[in-house]
XYZ file of C-alpha atoms in Angstrom:
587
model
C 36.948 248.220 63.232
C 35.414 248.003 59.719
C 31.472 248.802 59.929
C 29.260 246.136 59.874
C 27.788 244.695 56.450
C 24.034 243.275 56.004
C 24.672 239.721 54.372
C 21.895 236.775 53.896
C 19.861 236.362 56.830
C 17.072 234.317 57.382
C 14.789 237.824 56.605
C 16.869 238.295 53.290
C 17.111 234.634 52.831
C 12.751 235.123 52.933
C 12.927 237.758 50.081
C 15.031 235.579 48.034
C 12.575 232.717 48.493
C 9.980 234.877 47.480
C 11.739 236.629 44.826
C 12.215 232.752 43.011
C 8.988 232.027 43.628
C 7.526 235.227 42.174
C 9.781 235.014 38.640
C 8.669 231.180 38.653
C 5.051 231.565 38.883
C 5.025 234.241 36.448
C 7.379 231.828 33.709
C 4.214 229.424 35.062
C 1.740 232.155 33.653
C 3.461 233.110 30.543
C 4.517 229.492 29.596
C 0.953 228.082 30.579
C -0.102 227.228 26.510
C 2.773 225.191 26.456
C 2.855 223.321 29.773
C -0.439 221.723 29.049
C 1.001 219.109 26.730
C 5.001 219.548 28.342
C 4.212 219.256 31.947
C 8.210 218.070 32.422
C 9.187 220.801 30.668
C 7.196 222.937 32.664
C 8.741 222.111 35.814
C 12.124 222.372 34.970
C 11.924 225.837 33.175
C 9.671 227.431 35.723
C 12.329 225.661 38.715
C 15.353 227.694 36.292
C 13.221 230.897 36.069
C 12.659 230.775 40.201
C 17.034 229.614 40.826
C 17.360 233.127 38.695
C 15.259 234.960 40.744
C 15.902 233.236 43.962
C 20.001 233.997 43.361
C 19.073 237.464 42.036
C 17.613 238.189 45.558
C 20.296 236.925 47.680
C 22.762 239.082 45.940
C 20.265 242.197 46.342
C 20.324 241.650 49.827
C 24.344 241.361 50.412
C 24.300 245.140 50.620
C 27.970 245.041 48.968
C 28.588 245.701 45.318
C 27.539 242.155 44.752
C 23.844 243.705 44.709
C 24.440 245.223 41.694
C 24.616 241.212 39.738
C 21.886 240.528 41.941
C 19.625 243.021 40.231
C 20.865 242.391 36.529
C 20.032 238.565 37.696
C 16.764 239.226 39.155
C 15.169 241.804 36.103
C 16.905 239.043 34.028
C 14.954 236.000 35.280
C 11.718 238.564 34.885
C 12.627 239.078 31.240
C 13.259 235.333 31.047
C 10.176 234.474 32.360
C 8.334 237.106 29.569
C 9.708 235.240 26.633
C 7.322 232.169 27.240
C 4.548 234.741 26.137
C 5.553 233.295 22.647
C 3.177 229.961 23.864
C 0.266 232.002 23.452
C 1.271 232.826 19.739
C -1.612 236.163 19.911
C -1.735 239.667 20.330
C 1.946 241.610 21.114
C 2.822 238.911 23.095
C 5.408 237.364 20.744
C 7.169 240.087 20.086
C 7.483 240.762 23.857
C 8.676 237.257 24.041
C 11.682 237.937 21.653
C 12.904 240.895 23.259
C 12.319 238.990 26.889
C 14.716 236.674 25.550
C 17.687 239.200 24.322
C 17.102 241.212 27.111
C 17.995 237.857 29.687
C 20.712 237.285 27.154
C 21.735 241.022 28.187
C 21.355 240.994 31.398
C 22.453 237.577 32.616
C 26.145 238.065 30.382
C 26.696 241.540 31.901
C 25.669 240.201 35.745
C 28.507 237.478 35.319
C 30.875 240.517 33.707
C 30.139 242.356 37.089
C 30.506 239.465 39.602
C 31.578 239.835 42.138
C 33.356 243.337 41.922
C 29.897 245.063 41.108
C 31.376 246.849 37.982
C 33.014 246.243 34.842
C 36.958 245.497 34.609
C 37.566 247.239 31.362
C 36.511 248.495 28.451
C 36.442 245.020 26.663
C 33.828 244.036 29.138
C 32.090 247.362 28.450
C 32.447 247.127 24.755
C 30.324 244.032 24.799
C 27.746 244.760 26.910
C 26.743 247.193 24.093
C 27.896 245.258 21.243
C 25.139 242.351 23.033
C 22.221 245.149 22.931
C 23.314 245.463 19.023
C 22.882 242.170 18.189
C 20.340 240.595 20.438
C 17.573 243.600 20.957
C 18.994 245.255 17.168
C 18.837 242.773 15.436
C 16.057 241.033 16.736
C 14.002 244.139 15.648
C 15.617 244.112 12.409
C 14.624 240.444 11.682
C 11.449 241.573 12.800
C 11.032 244.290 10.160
C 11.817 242.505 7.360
C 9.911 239.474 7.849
C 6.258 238.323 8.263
C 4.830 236.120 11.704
C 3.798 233.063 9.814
C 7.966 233.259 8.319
C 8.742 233.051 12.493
C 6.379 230.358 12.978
C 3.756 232.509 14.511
C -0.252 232.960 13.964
C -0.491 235.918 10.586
C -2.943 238.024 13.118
C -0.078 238.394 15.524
C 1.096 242.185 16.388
C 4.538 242.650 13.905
C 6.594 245.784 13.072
C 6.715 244.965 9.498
C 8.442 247.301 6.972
C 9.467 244.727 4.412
C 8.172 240.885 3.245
C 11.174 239.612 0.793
C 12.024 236.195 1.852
C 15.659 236.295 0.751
C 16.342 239.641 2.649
C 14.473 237.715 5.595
C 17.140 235.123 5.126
C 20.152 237.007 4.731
C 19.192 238.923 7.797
C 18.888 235.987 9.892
C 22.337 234.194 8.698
C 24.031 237.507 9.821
C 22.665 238.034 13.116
C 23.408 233.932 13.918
C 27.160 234.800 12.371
C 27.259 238.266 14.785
C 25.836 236.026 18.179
C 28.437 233.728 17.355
C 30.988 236.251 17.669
C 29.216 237.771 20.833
C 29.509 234.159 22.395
C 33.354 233.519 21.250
C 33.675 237.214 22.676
C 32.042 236.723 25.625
C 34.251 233.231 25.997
C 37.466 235.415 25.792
C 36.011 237.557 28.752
C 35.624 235.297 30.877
C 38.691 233.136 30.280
C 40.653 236.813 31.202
C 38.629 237.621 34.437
C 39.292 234.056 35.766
C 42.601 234.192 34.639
C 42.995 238.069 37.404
C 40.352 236.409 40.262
C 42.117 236.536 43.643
C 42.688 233.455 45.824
C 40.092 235.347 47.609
C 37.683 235.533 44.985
C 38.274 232.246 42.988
C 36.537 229.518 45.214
C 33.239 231.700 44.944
C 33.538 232.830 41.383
C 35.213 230.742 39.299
C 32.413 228.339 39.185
C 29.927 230.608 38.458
C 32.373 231.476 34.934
C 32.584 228.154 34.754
C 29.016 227.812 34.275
C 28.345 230.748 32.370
C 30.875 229.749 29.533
C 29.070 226.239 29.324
C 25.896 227.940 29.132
C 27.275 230.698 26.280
C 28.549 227.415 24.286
C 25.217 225.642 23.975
C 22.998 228.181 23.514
C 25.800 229.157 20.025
C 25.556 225.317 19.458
C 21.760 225.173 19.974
C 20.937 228.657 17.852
C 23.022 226.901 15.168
C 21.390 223.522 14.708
C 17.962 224.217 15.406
C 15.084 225.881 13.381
C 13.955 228.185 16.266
C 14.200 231.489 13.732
C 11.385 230.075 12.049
C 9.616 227.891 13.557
C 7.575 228.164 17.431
C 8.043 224.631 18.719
C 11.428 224.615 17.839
C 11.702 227.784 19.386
C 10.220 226.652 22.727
C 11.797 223.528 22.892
C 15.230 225.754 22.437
C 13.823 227.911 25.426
C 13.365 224.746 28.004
C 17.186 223.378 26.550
C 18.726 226.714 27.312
C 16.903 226.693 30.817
C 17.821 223.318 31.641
C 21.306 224.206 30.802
C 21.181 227.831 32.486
C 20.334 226.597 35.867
C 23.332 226.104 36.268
C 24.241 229.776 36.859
C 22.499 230.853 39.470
C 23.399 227.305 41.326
C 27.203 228.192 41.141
C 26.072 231.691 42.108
C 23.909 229.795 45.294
C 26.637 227.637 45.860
C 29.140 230.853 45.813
C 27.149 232.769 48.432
C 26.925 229.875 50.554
C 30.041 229.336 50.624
C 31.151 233.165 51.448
C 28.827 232.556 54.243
C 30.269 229.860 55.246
C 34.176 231.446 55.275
C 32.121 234.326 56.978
C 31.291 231.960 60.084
C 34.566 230.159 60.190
C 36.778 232.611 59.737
C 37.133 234.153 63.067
C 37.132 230.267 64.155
C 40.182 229.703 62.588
C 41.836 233.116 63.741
C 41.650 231.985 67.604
C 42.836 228.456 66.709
C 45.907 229.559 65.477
C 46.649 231.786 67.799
C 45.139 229.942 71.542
C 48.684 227.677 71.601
C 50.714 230.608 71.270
C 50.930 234.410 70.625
C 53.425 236.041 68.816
C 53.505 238.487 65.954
C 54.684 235.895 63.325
C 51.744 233.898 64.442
C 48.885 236.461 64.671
C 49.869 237.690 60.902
C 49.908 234.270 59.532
C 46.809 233.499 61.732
C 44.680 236.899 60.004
C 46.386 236.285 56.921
C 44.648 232.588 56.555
C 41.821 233.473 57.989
C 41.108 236.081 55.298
C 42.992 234.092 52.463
C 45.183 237.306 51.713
C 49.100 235.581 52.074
C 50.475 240.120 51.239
C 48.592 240.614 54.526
C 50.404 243.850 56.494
C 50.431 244.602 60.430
C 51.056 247.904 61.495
C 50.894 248.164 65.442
C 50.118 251.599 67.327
C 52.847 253.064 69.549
C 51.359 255.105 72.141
C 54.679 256.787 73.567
C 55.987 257.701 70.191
C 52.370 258.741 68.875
C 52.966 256.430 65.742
C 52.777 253.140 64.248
C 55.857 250.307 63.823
C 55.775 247.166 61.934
C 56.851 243.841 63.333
C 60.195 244.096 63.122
C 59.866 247.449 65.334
C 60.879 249.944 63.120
C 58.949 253.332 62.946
C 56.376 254.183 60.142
C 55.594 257.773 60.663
C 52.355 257.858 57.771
C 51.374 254.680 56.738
C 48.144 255.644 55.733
C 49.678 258.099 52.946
C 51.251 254.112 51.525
C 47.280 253.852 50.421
C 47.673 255.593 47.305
C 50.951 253.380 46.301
C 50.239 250.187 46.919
C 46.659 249.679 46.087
C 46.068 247.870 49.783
C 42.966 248.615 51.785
C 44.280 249.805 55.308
C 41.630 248.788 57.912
C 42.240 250.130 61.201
C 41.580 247.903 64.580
C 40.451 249.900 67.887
C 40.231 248.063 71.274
C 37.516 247.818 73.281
C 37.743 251.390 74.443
C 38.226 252.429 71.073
C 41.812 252.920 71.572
C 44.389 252.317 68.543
C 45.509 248.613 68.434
C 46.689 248.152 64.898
C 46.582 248.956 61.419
C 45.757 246.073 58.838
C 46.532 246.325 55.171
C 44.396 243.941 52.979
C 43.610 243.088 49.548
C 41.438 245.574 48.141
C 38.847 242.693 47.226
C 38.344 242.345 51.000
C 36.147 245.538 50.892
C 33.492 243.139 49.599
C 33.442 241.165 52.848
C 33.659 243.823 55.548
C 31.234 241.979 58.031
C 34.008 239.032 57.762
C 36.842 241.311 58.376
C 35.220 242.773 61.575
C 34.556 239.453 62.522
C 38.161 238.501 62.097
C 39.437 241.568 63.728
C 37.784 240.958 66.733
C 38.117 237.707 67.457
C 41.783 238.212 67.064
C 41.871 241.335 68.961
C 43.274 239.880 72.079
C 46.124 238.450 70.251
C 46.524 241.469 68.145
C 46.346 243.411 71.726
C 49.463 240.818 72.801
C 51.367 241.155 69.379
C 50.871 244.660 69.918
C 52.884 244.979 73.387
C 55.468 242.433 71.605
C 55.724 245.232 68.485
C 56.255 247.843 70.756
C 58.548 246.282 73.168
C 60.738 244.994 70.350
C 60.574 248.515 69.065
C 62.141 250.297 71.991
C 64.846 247.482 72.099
C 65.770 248.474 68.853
C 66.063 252.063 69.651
C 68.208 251.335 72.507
C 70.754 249.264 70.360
C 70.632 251.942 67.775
C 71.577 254.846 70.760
C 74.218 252.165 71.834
C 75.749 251.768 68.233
C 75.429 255.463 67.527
C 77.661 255.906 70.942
C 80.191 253.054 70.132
C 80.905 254.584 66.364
C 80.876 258.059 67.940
C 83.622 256.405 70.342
C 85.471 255.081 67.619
C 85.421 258.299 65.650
C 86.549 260.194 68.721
C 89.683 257.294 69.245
C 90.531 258.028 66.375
C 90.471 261.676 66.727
C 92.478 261.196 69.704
C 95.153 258.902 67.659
C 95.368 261.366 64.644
C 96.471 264.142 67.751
C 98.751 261.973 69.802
C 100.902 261.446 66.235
C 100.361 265.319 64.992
C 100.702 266.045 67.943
C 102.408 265.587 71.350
C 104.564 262.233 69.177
C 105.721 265.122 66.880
C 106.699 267.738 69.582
C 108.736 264.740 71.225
C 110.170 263.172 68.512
C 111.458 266.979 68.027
C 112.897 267.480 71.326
C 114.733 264.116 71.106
C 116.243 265.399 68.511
C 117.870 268.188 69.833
C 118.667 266.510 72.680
C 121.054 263.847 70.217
C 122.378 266.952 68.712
C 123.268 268.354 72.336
C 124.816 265.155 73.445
C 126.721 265.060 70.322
C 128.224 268.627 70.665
C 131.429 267.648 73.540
C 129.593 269.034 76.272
C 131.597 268.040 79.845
C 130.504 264.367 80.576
C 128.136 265.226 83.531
C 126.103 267.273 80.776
C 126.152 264.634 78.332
C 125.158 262.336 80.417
C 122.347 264.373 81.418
C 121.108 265.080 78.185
C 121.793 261.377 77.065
C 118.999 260.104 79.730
C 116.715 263.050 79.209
C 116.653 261.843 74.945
C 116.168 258.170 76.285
C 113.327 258.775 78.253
C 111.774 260.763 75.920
C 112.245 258.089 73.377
C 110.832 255.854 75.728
C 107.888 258.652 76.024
C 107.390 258.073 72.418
C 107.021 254.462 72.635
C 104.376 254.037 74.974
C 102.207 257.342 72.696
C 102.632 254.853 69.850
C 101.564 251.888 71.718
C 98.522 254.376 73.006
C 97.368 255.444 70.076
C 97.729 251.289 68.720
C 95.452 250.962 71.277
C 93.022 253.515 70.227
C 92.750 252.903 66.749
C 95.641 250.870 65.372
C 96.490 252.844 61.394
C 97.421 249.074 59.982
C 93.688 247.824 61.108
C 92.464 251.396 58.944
C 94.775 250.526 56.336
C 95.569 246.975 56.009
C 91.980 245.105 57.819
C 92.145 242.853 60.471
C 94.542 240.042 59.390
C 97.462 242.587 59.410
C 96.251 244.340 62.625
C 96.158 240.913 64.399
C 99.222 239.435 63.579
C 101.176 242.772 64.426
C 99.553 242.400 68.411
C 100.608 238.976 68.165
C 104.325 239.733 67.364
C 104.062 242.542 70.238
C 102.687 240.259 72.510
C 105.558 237.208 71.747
C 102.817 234.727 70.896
C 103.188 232.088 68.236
C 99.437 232.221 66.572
C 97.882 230.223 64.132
C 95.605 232.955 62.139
C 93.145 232.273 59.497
C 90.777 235.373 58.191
C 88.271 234.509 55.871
C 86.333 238.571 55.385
C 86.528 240.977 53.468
C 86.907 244.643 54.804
C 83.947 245.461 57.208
C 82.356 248.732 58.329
C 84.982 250.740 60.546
C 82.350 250.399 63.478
C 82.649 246.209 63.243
C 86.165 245.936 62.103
C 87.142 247.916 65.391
C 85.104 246.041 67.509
C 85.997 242.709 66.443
C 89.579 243.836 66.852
C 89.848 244.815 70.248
C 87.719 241.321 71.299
C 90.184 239.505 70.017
C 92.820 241.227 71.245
C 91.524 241.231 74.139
C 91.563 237.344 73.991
C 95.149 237.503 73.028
C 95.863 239.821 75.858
C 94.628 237.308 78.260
C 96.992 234.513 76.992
C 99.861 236.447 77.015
C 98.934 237.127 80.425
C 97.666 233.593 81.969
C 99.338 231.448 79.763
C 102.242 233.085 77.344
C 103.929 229.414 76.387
C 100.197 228.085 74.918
C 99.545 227.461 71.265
C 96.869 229.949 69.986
C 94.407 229.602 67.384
C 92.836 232.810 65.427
C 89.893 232.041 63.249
C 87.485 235.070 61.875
C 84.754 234.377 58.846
C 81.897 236.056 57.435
C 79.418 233.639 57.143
C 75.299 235.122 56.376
C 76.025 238.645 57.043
C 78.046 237.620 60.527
C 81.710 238.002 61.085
C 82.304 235.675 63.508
C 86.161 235.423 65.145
C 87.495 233.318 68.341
C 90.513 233.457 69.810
C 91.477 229.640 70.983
C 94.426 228.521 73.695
C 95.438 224.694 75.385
C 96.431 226.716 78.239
C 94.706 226.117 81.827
C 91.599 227.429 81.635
C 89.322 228.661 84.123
C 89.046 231.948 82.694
C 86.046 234.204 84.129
C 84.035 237.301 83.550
C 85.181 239.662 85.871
C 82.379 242.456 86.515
C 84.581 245.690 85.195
C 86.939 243.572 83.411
C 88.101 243.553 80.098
C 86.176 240.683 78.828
C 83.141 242.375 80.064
C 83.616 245.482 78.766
C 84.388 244.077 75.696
C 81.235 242.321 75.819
C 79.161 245.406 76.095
C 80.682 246.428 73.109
C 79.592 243.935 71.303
C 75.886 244.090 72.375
C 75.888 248.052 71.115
C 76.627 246.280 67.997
C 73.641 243.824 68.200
C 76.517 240.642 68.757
C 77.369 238.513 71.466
C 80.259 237.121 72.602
C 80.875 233.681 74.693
C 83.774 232.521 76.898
C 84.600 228.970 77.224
C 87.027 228.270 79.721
C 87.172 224.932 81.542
C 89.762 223.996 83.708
C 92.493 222.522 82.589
C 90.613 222.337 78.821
C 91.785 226.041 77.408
C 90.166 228.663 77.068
C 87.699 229.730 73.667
C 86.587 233.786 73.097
C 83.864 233.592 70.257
C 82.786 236.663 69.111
C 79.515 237.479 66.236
C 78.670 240.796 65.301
C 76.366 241.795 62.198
C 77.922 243.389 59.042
C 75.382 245.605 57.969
């Protein structure tokens, strides 16, 4: 199992209290000047300030890479909180206020970039984090140093870096930092249209409403900086501050909201996992049951085989490293150990699931019974399937050797034969006295005869027509043998040797049967590949009530076709005819 991750407790859920209680009591402090005659405005700014610091907090105490937005979050609502120093219009405490405000500009955009993956996506996202310091903590300097206080709005005995006092540069400056945060917003806009656009089913209940709420928030504070006089004038400037809270709240809500949520999935998660899998157990179901629980529909299950010291997947075949697949495919492979720390299963996952590893654990191992089921189901399935495979390798090492034994019987012994029959006619033909020729007459006819039944062996073995012409040819030329009048209709292709064989000695085993049982019935041949299948039957109105003789040729013939991973049914009433059907897999 995964190890254990520290999410929101009721201790963590404390510090996050106390963490939005701290940053609003201090945007109390700052703002104080100003809350004396906007007690309203008060309240709601100092309730943003503490939903910043409150949602900074949480995330700081996820212990995943979500921390990281919690921090940017919580130094943000800090620096948020600073800018009110502007109220008291005295001392440095303006200019702090300004750069309190770029710097939650900063820090708030680039928390949102990071959420929930903890770091940037690319180097667009990195690109404006620094092209943000230029323009909000730059520029605001550079305004500053080419303007005087009272031109801000401020008290003329305030602290100010002033190098220059020319109105029009003052003016200028301003118009092109406004133009440059308009392009940071429209920039910032793009960003976050493009990481919605990549968020995971995983990730998009919890995040996309915290985008959502960022890009409203982006558009009103470029709406608000445009329309208002807050370059240049202090009550404009702190009436734009309590807008942009009012607005802002909304961000660390969604973020709330997003948390709680997680939480939520966290709890119910496992829930769901033993739902779907207390009715019944069965691979199939405990993959679809981990996969839903965890919202990742690519889930993979590997399941340990202890006698083959490896892992199969759930169709049973053998996956010697599937570890070394890590590197390929980008998954996360989580490994799940049972009680006794024993390997169960391997699990690949989305990669975003390292973000939730308490929730994985907690899935893991309230499925771990059913996985421990599945597991046995994997296994046995798996050692089925190498029994089949042993059986087909032995059934097309049978064939080849038939074969073998037909390509002998004609080079061979047939050849020697056909020979000495030869010489034998030649002998008989000579005018030898009539007791010789006689002799030698009988001795050529039985080894003609001799010759016949080779070539109806080596039919039997491996029939050249069914090599060279398929099955259609090879079952109409048994028929003819056999003095049967069949209806035959092959709808296939050529098949592997291993199949076409196979199917050809069921069926003529069939045929075999009715020439024996029933020679005067009318006899139906139908074989069709239909979804990868070839399926065949061999169909007679003859008396029925054939059976499955133990040793027989039906039987054996049914064997056959269960080393091929087929089956094969006889239906034989009595007095309705008798049906072989026959199905064997063309791959």
């Amino acid at each position: 199992m995964v190890p254990r991750s520290v999410l929101p407790v009721p201790g963590q859920a404390g510090r996050a209290v106390l963490a939005g209680l701290t940053t609003g009591v201090l945007a109390l402090v700052c703002g104080a000047p100003y809350w004396r005659e906007h007690v309203l405005s008060g309240l709601l700014t100092c309730a943003g300030c503490a939903a910043f610091g409150a949602a900074g907090g949480l995330l700081v105490g996820t212990g995943d890479r979500r921390r990281r937005t919690g921090v940017l979050l919580l130094v943000g609502s800090v620096c948020g909180s600073l800018a009110w120093l502007a109220s008291w219009n005295s001392g440095i405490w303006p200019m702090i206020s300004f750069y309190g405000q770029g710097a939650l500009y900063v820090l708030a955009g680039c928390a949102v970039l990071l959420y929930p993956s903890g770091r940037p996506t690319g180097r667009p996202e990195r690109a404006w984090v620094l092209y943000a310091i230029v323009v909000l903590i730059v520029g605001q300097l550079m305004v500053q140093l080419v303007s005087r206080p009272e031109w801000n709005g401020l008290d003329p005995d305030v602290f100010w870096p002033n190098l220059a006092s020319e109105r029009w540069i003052f003016d200028r400056t301003i118009g092109v930092v406004i133009a440059a945060q308009l392009v940071l917003v429209v920039w910032y806009l793009v960003l976050l249209v493009r990481g919605a656009r990549r968020l995971s089913e995983l990730e998009r209940p919890g995040t996309l409403p915290v985008l959502l709420a960022t890009g409203v928030t982006g558009g009103a504070a470029a709406v608000l900086t445009v329309q208002t006089d807050a370059w240049t004038d202090l009550d404009a400037l702190l009436a734009f501050y309590v807008s942009f809270n009012a607005i802002a709240i909304a961000i660390p809500l969604a973020v709330l909201s997003g948390v709680l949520r997680e939480r939520w999935r966290e709890v119910e998660a496992p829930n769901r996992v033993v739902r779907m899998t207390s009715a019944t157990t069965s691979v199939a179901t405990v993959r679809d049951a981990l996969a839903s629980a965890l919202r990742d529909p690519a889930l993979e299950l590997l399941f340990w085989a202890p006698a083959e010291q490896s892992y199969v997947d759930r169709a049973g075949r053998l996956v010697r490293r599937p570890v070394d697949r890590t590197a390929t495919t980008g998954r996360w492979w989580v490994e799940a150990r049972t009680d006794e720390r024993l390997p169960l299963a391997l699990v690949a996952l989305d990669e975003r699931l390292r973000l939730r590893p308490a929730m994985v654990d907690a899935v893991l191992r309230a499925g771990s019974q059913a996985l421990l089921t599945a597991q046995l189901q994997a296994v046995a399935t798996a050692h089925l399937k190498q029994v089949l495979a042993a059986q087909a390798r032995v059934e097309e090492r049978e064939t080849a050797e038939r074969q073998r034994l037909q390509n002998d019987l004609r080079d061979g012994a047939q050849r020697q034969l056909v020979a000495l029959s030869a010489q034998l006619t030649r002998l008989a033909d000579n005018g030898l006295p009539e007791p010789v020729r006689l002799v030698a007459v009988s001795c050529r006819d039985e080894v003609r005869a001799t010759i016949d039944d080779l070539q109806a062996l080596a039919r039997g073995l491996h029939p050249p027509v069914l090599r060279t012409h398929g099955l259609r040819a090879a079952l109409l030329g048994v028929a003819d043998r056999l003095g049967l009048a069949v209806d035959l209709a092959v709808d296939t292709g050529r098949q592997p040797p291993a199949v076409e064989a196979t199917a050809y000695f069921a069926l003529c085993e069939g045929l075999t049967n009715v020439a024996k049982y029933a020679p005067d019935a009318r006899v139906r041949i139908e074989v069709a590949e239909v979804g990868g299948w070839l399926h065949g039957t061999v169909t007679d109105d003859g008396p029925g009530g054939a059976r499955v003789m133990p040793g027989g040729g039906l039987a054996g013939i049914t064997e056959r076709i269960r080393a091929l991973h087929g089956w094969a049914t006889v239906e034989s009433a009595v007095g309705a005819g008798t049906r072989l059907r026959v199905s064997l897999p063309c791959d």
